[in-house]
Amino acid sequence: MEARSREPYPTDVTDEEWAFVAPYLALLPEDAGQRWYALREVFNALRWIVRAGAPWRLLPHELPPWPAVYQQTQRWIAAGCFEALVHDLRAILRLVDGRAPQPTAVVLDGRTLQSTPESGQRAGYDGHKKRRGSKTHVAVDTLGHLLALVVTPASAQEREQVEQLARQVQAVTGDAVELAYVDQGYTGDAAAEAAETHGIRLEVVTNSEAKLGFVLLPRRWVLERSFAWAARFRRPGRHTNRASQPNGRGSALRRMLACPSSLLSRCSSIPDRTARLVSGAITLPRNAGSTNPRSCR
């Protein structure tokens, strides 16, 4: 296994972050014979790609070669490592905030992302936002942590994705969610019935007063903050890959890759209790862990 010495990038994981992340990413022993590059360096390279938004082939030369990083990333994605990592980080942050590991209320909304010449036929036109591209449909808990994600052409309506988002949310939380806060794009009997099928009641949050500048809407503002967190990572912000995957899987995974970095940063800002949670002094309930941990460890 090749070890390299170099100047650190701002995106490199700290020792504390790596101690938490490594068990999720170690599909093989660290000293496995077929491993040519340190796993931590491969993960650092992936974080650089997601944060900088550069093409794979422009990965800096002091990091592992882009084919090695790309292939290892595909293995992590296939094993569900990032989903399990986000699941456990979300549970830890909720416990630190004094909440139950699984939420009972969520917030749903969509965001249109600008297309590029690489988008091809995947791009659609959003007549409301006057933009061509894709639309990211997101479900977060009331702290703004990601629960479910669906990517469609920008021409798709928000209310049409309620059933899929509700199904994903209940699968992740163990059918714990009872209420979803939404905007007026989710009105109508079809959206309400789709959510009710999975035991979720939709509550439309509206602004009863005339808008004078920026106004925070109750409950729903946390999702706008989540969009702002994701906007710091350039990779998920646009269609940058020509290779397509079914049902927007590629775009969804690029956004998922940004979540561990964002969640890890917030864990680092509350080191005392988070460290005790991770070390086991405060144990996570059984249903707070990943649904299939053996697939990633």
XYZ file of C-alpha atoms in Angstrom:
297
model
C 0.000 0.000 0.000
C 1.429 3.334 -1.079
C 1.713 6.086 1.525
C 2.231 9.708 0.480
C 3.316 12.802 2.389
C 1.791 16.076 1.245
C 0.430 19.387 2.442
C -3.111 18.911 3.794
C -6.186 20.253 2.024
C -8.972 22.003 3.969
C -11.256 19.104 2.961
C -9.082 16.415 4.604
C -10.688 14.534 7.475
C -9.356 15.131 10.968
C -8.112 12.256 13.124
C -11.341 12.359 15.154
C -13.529 12.311 12.045
C -11.575 9.441 10.512
C -11.855 7.383 13.702
C -15.633 7.594 13.344
C -15.832 7.123 9.562
C -13.280 4.338 9.031
C -15.452 1.402 10.253
C -18.136 2.308 7.703
C -15.687 2.397 4.790
C -13.427 -0.573 5.552
C -14.886 -3.172 3.207
C -11.531 -4.982 3.419
C -8.813 -4.927 6.114
C -6.633 -1.824 5.975
C -3.548 -3.955 5.210
C -5.253 -6.008 2.473
C -2.822 -7.063 -0.236
C -4.880 -5.603 -3.079
C -5.014 -2.155 -1.456
C -2.487 0.114 -3.173
C -3.483 3.404 -1.560
C -4.348 4.326 2.004
C -8.107 4.278 2.508
C -7.991 7.610 4.309
C -6.284 9.234 1.305
C -8.926 7.812 -1.031
C -11.675 9.274 1.170
C -9.828 12.607 1.311
C -9.708 12.625 -2.479
C -13.454 11.961 -2.668
C -14.169 14.794 -0.232
C -12.030 17.115 -2.374
C -14.022 16.165 -5.485
C -17.394 16.728 -3.791
C -16.340 20.051 -2.256
C -14.489 21.494 -5.261
C -16.855 20.202 -7.937
C -14.017 19.397 -10.350
C -14.113 16.588 -12.959
C -12.613 13.282 -11.840
C -9.651 13.630 -14.203
C -8.638 16.953 -12.620
C -7.978 15.352 -9.218
C -4.667 16.742 -7.874
C -1.642 14.538 -8.539
C -0.619 14.291 -4.880
C -3.882 12.446 -4.149
C -4.501 8.857 -5.316
C -5.196 8.480 -9.070
C -8.739 9.312 -10.090
C -9.552 5.778 -11.389
C -8.706 4.322 -7.970
C -10.833 6.924 -6.171
C -13.731 6.513 -8.601
C -13.755 2.706 -8.400
C -13.562 2.706 -4.597
C -16.386 5.252 -4.463
C -18.560 2.948 -6.562
C -17.841 0.090 -4.116
C -18.846 2.281 -1.173
C -22.022 3.334 -2.948
C -22.949 -0.254 -3.845
C -22.441 -1.339 -0.222
C -24.635 1.477 1.145
C -21.822 2.885 3.285
C -22.791 6.535 2.957
C -26.447 5.886 3.737
C -25.467 4.022 6.915
C -23.029 6.782 7.895
C -25.613 9.530 7.409
C -28.196 7.471 9.333
C -25.980 7.103 12.402
C -24.672 10.688 12.323
C -28.236 11.960 12.203
C -29.191 9.832 15.217
C -26.176 11.080 17.186
C -26.897 14.741 16.448
C -30.529 14.277 17.445
C -29.513 12.684 20.759
C -27.067 15.525 21.414
C -29.937 17.974 20.857
C -32.092 16.071 23.339
C -34.336 14.487 20.696
C -35.339 10.889 20.064
C -33.101 9.098 17.530
C -35.968 8.817 15.030
C -38.108 11.844 14.113
C -41.905 11.915 14.129
C -42.151 14.973 11.848
C -40.374 15.860 8.605
C -40.221 18.693 6.084
C -40.625 18.119 2.320
C -39.628 20.441 -0.494
C -37.939 20.562 -3.876
C -35.155 22.570 -5.456
C -34.328 23.062 -9.141
C -30.667 22.647 -10.122
C -29.293 24.285 -13.260
C -28.404 21.994 -16.165
C -25.087 21.887 -18.032
C -24.126 20.629 -21.500
C -23.567 17.232 -19.851
C -27.197 16.942 -18.733
C -28.540 15.761 -22.083
C -32.058 14.343 -22.074
C -32.170 14.146 -18.282
C -32.843 17.888 -17.998
C -36.384 19.279 -17.885
C -37.814 22.804 -17.804
C -39.220 24.297 -14.609
C -41.820 26.798 -15.771
C -42.147 28.379 -12.305
C -38.423 28.978 -11.761
C -37.732 29.556 -15.482
C -34.803 27.146 -15.339
C -33.783 24.046 -17.212
C -32.218 21.220 -15.239
C -33.138 18.659 -12.609
C -35.212 18.917 -9.462
C -34.108 17.563 -6.102
C -36.977 16.445 -3.864
C -35.830 16.235 -0.258
C -37.172 15.124 3.110
C -35.390 16.283 6.274
C -36.153 16.062 9.965
C -37.005 19.195 11.963
C -33.283 19.800 12.568
C -32.576 19.824 8.835
C -30.840 16.437 8.571
C -31.359 14.439 5.391
C -33.791 11.511 5.464
C -34.807 10.862 1.849
C -33.937 12.142 -1.602
C -35.436 11.818 -5.082
C -34.054 13.447 -8.247
C -36.255 14.043 -11.301
C -36.262 16.315 -14.371
C -37.144 19.893 -13.406
C -40.501 19.549 -15.158
C -41.754 17.067 -12.522
C -44.229 18.363 -9.938
C -43.456 18.215 -6.215
C -46.775 16.576 -5.346
C -46.011 13.670 -7.688
C -43.007 12.631 -5.544
C -44.823 12.484 -2.199
C -45.443 8.747 -2.333
C -41.805 7.903 -3.041
C -40.474 10.309 -0.407
C -42.943 9.022 2.201
C -41.982 5.431 1.475
C -38.269 6.201 1.847
C -38.805 8.191 5.046
C -40.759 5.416 6.736
C -38.202 2.809 5.648
C -35.366 4.860 7.180
C -37.164 5.739 10.426
C -39.034 2.493 11.006
C -42.477 4.029 10.367
C -41.933 6.624 13.095
C -42.965 9.703 11.073
C -46.531 10.939 11.483
C -46.478 14.499 10.108
C -44.884 16.262 7.115
C -44.696 20.054 6.720
C -44.963 21.168 3.077
C -45.557 24.270 0.963
C -48.413 25.029 -1.415
C -46.805 22.959 -4.163
C -48.043 19.860 -2.300
C -51.720 20.777 -2.123
C -54.393 18.508 -3.513
C -56.076 15.238 -2.612
C -53.606 13.096 -4.571
C -50.594 14.228 -2.526
C -52.472 13.871 0.775
C -53.665 10.380 -0.110
C -50.181 9.312 -1.202
C -48.747 10.405 2.152
C -51.636 8.885 4.112
C -50.920 5.531 2.476
C -47.684 5.474 4.493
C -49.218 6.864 7.678
C -48.093 10.479 7.189
C -50.335 13.547 7.385
C -49.437 16.551 5.239
C -49.644 20.032 6.791
C -49.347 22.945 4.365
C -47.422 25.882 5.871
C -48.355 29.228 4.300
C -47.409 32.815 4.913
C -50.583 34.685 5.817
C -48.924 38.106 5.658
C -47.647 39.968 2.617
C -43.946 39.377 2.121
C -41.704 42.359 2.767
C -38.238 41.029 2.053
C -37.031 37.710 3.453
C -39.526 35.955 5.730
C -38.857 32.769 7.698
C -41.750 30.357 7.363
C -42.488 28.239 10.458
C -41.044 24.737 10.331
C -40.193 24.897 6.648
C -37.223 27.241 7.039
C -34.987 24.377 8.233
C -35.117 22.804 4.771
C -33.977 26.059 3.168
C -31.032 25.967 5.561
C -30.316 22.384 4.488
C -30.229 23.527 0.863
C -27.730 26.211 1.908
C -25.546 23.595 3.623
C -25.519 21.511 0.448
C -24.757 24.561 -1.700
C -21.314 24.777 -0.086
C -20.423 21.574 -1.947
C -20.112 22.265 -5.659
C -20.338 18.689 -6.909
C -24.068 18.149 -6.181
C -25.017 21.628 -7.392
C -25.231 20.828 -11.109
C -25.268 17.993 -13.619
C -21.553 17.419 -14.166
C -21.432 13.754 -15.250
C -22.471 12.518 -18.672
C -23.011 8.934 -17.407
C -26.665 8.503 -16.460
C -28.200 6.239 -13.859
C -31.855 5.246 -13.532
C -34.273 7.430 -11.566
C -31.702 10.165 -10.980
C -29.615 7.802 -8.842
C -26.353 9.503 -9.796
C -27.499 12.995 -8.824
C -29.037 11.691 -5.608
C -25.822 9.970 -4.606
C -23.741 13.073 -5.326
C -25.914 14.971 -2.861
C -25.677 12.083 -0.404
C -21.856 12.273 -0.556
C -21.984 15.864 0.675
C -24.020 14.946 3.762
C -21.354 13.034 5.742
C -18.968 16.001 5.448
C -21.630 18.460 6.573
C -22.815 16.253 9.449
C -19.263 15.474 10.559
C -18.523 19.201 10.749
C -21.489 19.743 13.054
C -20.407 16.805 15.222
C -16.955 18.389 15.539
C -18.520 21.624 16.809
C -19.918 19.801 19.881
C -16.938 17.578 20.721
C -17.553 16.693 24.376
C -20.913 14.922 24.318
C -20.500 13.729 20.730
C -17.199 12.086 21.664
C -18.898 10.276 24.542
C -21.694 9.141 22.231
C -19.239 7.766 19.696
C -17.028 6.106 22.300
C -20.050 4.352 23.820
C -20.323 6.192 27.111
C -23.787 7.143 25.893
C -25.052 4.200 23.874
C -27.269 4.536 20.858
C -30.547 2.617 21.003
C -30.660 -0.422 18.770
C -32.905 1.204 16.188
C -30.574 4.213 15.970
C -27.909 2.245 14.151
C -27.708 1.496 10.460
C -30.247 -0.949 9.101
C -27.587 -3.145 7.493
C -24.252 -2.425 9.196
C -22.555 -5.617 8.079
C -22.740 -4.492 4.461
C -20.352 -1.616 5.168
C -18.057 -2.829 7.915
